Amino acid sequence: MAADVLTRRARVLVIGTGGAGLRAAIAAVESGADVLVVGKRGRADAHTVMAAGGINAALGTVDPEDSWQQHFADTVRESYGLAHPAVAEILTREAPAAIQELVDWGCAFARTPDGKLDQRYFGAHRYRRTCYAGDHTGRDIIEALVRRAEALGVPFVEHTHVTRLLVEDGRCAGAFGFDLRTGEQTAFLADAVVLGTGGHTSLWHPNTSRTDENWGEGIALALSAGAELMDMELVQFHPTGLVAPEDIAGTLVTEAVRGEGGILTNALGERFMARYDPERMELSTRDRVALANYTEILEGRGGPHGGVFLDVSHRGLDHIQERLPKMYRQLLAFQGVDISKEPMEVAPTAHYSMGGIAVEPETHTTTVPGLFAAGECASGLHGANRLGGNSLVDILVFGRRAGTEAARIAGQGGAGVGGGQAAGAVADAAGELDALLAAGEGSPKELQDTLRSLMWERCGVVRTEAGLLVCLEELAGLTEASGAMGVGGDGERWNRLAHGMDLRSGLMTAEATVRGALARRETRGAHNRSDFPALDPALTVNFRQRMGEEGLEVWAEPVPAVPEDLAPWLDGEAGAPTRR
Ligand code: FUM
């Protein structure tokens, strides 16, 4: 073991303290494994809290016609045929039990007057199936999961930045990280590792729903460890992010505003969704509403801050304070806007990575033995367009499955808890950090900012081959510059080291996104290629990637067929949304 490197051992190591990581840890402990959770933020402060508006399950409490099969059909249809049917089936079948579990753990979802769980509208769902806690659903879920994990005695190591997965004899044997406050390095040795590390949407700036995380860390860790990725080009731009003030631009305005009747207009006062989706209007799919907002702004019909207007004032103060309390407070605090009297100005914001690490549907095992991935860092459920509210249930259903399977296989080694040594991998990981610190001063943050502007400009809401090729070339330049950069010097050095690592993750995931976007020579869902404006049925495939000797390799794999008994749900009439 390298000198000065601490060692900690666990059967199951969970990386990430968001909903997927917490749910995986709970499942692993309940399966009898000894678990350790490592995260770089505090335990109740993950991007999960930004999924504000609600969580889906076909409970049929307000629309009794709903069923898990209809939820399945909506999920697969609105993915433009790229969702893995087995993943969508598991999710929609198991969603009601996942909600019940949260209720049992004290999550206070809104109720109807007769005491049932209330369900609100979210875009492109045929029925009301989104359970909610005001407009702070993600936060309430995280808090319930933290309480449950703490009650089970799950140990947390917080403020720790994981820089590598340790691979020994072709298996994932743990991870390596450093303490963000002290720089202390630790080798976390484990029999199985679950990644619940979120997506890579920080790469799009100024418009990202959370600016200080989500560099694709877990995706890059998995890729470096030999895992395959899938659908990396498919990034969800949420239609409504705040446009001002600049330091919070991109912060989410929840879809619940539209679910509660919010209306979109442009600077001419036109309710423009009538031109883009006259049937579903503001409750169309996220990809369509985001493109509509983007187009209105681009064509000069935006407001003073470069956004369009979202107005829910007609619902009145009482309704807004009950259903959208956080939005009401935030807009008042950030902009002095009273949304019970006037509209907000909003624009598309990068919100969710629909692609990520390729996983097996049932257990979310990756292509590296011993390594699992769940939640936003994994792929398979959302295809080219994610239904709002599906991410929160995804982290619960597949966090549980990944944690359970990780505990099962971790117990099989017989080598004692975290029995491997991974000495070579630990020495390499420690050497990498030492070299960066010794390489003199540098400013990774400047390169991070350049990377984000580049991705927004060249690989954003609308893409072209010419722009993507320029992007790839500039990414190569940034990668070269980052290779020559140190992070040493006095003061804030652990912070700079973290920025250097985030930059590395960002560059890797950016390249995978651009290569996927080049391969997908069509327009499908959130992936708009203005040089290929139509959907190409021949591209009903998932693009996979892995690190080869010459760099990233990209290939297409067909999407598995929808099971015969579920196929009729995808036909004709099944698509019509319930009208308000
Ligand atoms: O708009 C929202 O509240 C986000 C929900 C989600 O991403 O699922």
PDB file of C-alpha atoms and ligand atoms in Angstrom, residues 50-56 120 122 135 137 236 238-240 252-258 286 351-352 386-392, ligand 1:
ATOM      1  CA  MET A  50     -33.683  19.681  -8.020  1.00  0.00           C
ATOM      2  CA  ALA A  51     -36.315  17.167  -9.173  1.00  0.00           C
ATOM      3  CA  ALA A  52     -38.868  19.290  -7.472  1.00  0.00           C
ATOM      4  CA  GLY A  53     -42.217  18.666  -9.055  1.00  0.00           C
ATOM      5  CA  GLY A  54     -42.887  15.010  -8.378  1.00  0.00           C
ATOM      6  CA  ILE A  55     -42.426  11.274  -8.748  1.00  0.00           C
ATOM      7  CA  ASN A  56     -44.434   8.931 -10.967  1.00  0.00           C
ATOM      8  CA  ARG A 120     -50.716  15.978 -10.476  1.00  0.00           C
ATOM      9  CA  PHE A 122     -46.796  16.254 -15.700  1.00  0.00           C
ATOM     10  CA  ASP A 135     -42.579  21.710  -5.207  1.00  0.00           C
ATOM     11  CA  THR A 137     -40.445  16.554  -3.719  1.00  0.00           C
ATOM     12  CA  GLN A 236     -32.350  16.551 -21.639  1.00  0.00           C
ATOM     13  CA  HIS A 238     -35.529  21.185 -19.334  1.00  0.00           C
ATOM     14  CA  PRO A 239     -37.745  23.803 -21.005  1.00  0.00           C
ATOM     15  CA  THR A 240     -37.843  26.186 -18.064  1.00  0.00           C
ATOM     16  CA  LEU A 252     -34.938  24.973 -12.531  1.00  0.00           C
ATOM     17  CA  VAL A 253     -38.468  26.304 -12.699  1.00  0.00           C
ATOM     18  CA  THR A 254     -40.288  23.057 -12.009  1.00  0.00           C
ATOM     19  CA  GLU A 255     -42.521  21.383 -14.585  1.00  0.00           C
ATOM     20  CA  ALA A 256     -45.126  21.455 -11.829  1.00  0.00           C
ATOM     21  CA  VAL A 257     -45.750  25.094 -12.802  1.00  0.00           C
ATOM     22  CA  ARG A 258     -47.052  23.859 -16.157  1.00  0.00           C
ATOM     23  CA  ARG A 286     -39.956  18.145 -22.546  1.00  0.00           C
ATOM     24  CA  HIS A 351     -31.031  19.198 -16.652  1.00  0.00           C
ATOM     25  CA  TYR A 352     -30.542  15.483 -17.097  1.00  0.00           C
ATOM     26  CA  ARG A 386     -37.352  11.439 -20.352  1.00  0.00           C
ATOM     27  CA  LEU A 387     -40.794  11.895 -18.875  1.00  0.00           C
ATOM     28  CA  GLY A 388     -40.690  14.374 -15.997  1.00  0.00           C
ATOM     29  CA  GLY A 389     -41.074  12.558 -12.677  1.00  0.00           C
ATOM     30  CA  ASN A 390     -39.533   9.292 -13.924  1.00  0.00           C
ATOM     31  CA  SER A 391     -36.063  10.088 -12.598  1.00  0.00           C
ATOM     32  CA  LEU A 392     -37.096  10.047  -8.943  1.00  0.00           C
TER      33      LEU A 392
HETATM   34  O1  FUM B   1     -39.484  20.010 -13.289  1.00  0.00           O
HETATM   35  C1  FUM B   1     -39.227  19.257 -12.356  1.00  0.00           C
HETATM   36  O2  FUM B   1     -39.777  19.357 -11.272  1.00  0.00           O
HETATM   37  C2  FUM B   1     -38.281  18.174 -12.584  1.00  0.00           C
HETATM   38  C3  FUM B   1     -38.665  16.941 -12.440  1.00  0.00           C
HETATM   39  C4  FUM B   1     -37.854  15.875 -13.020  1.00  0.00           C
HETATM   40  O3  FUM B   1     -36.801  16.173 -13.570  1.00  0.00           O
HETATM   41  O4  FUM B   1     -38.275  14.723 -12.998  1.00  0.00           O
END
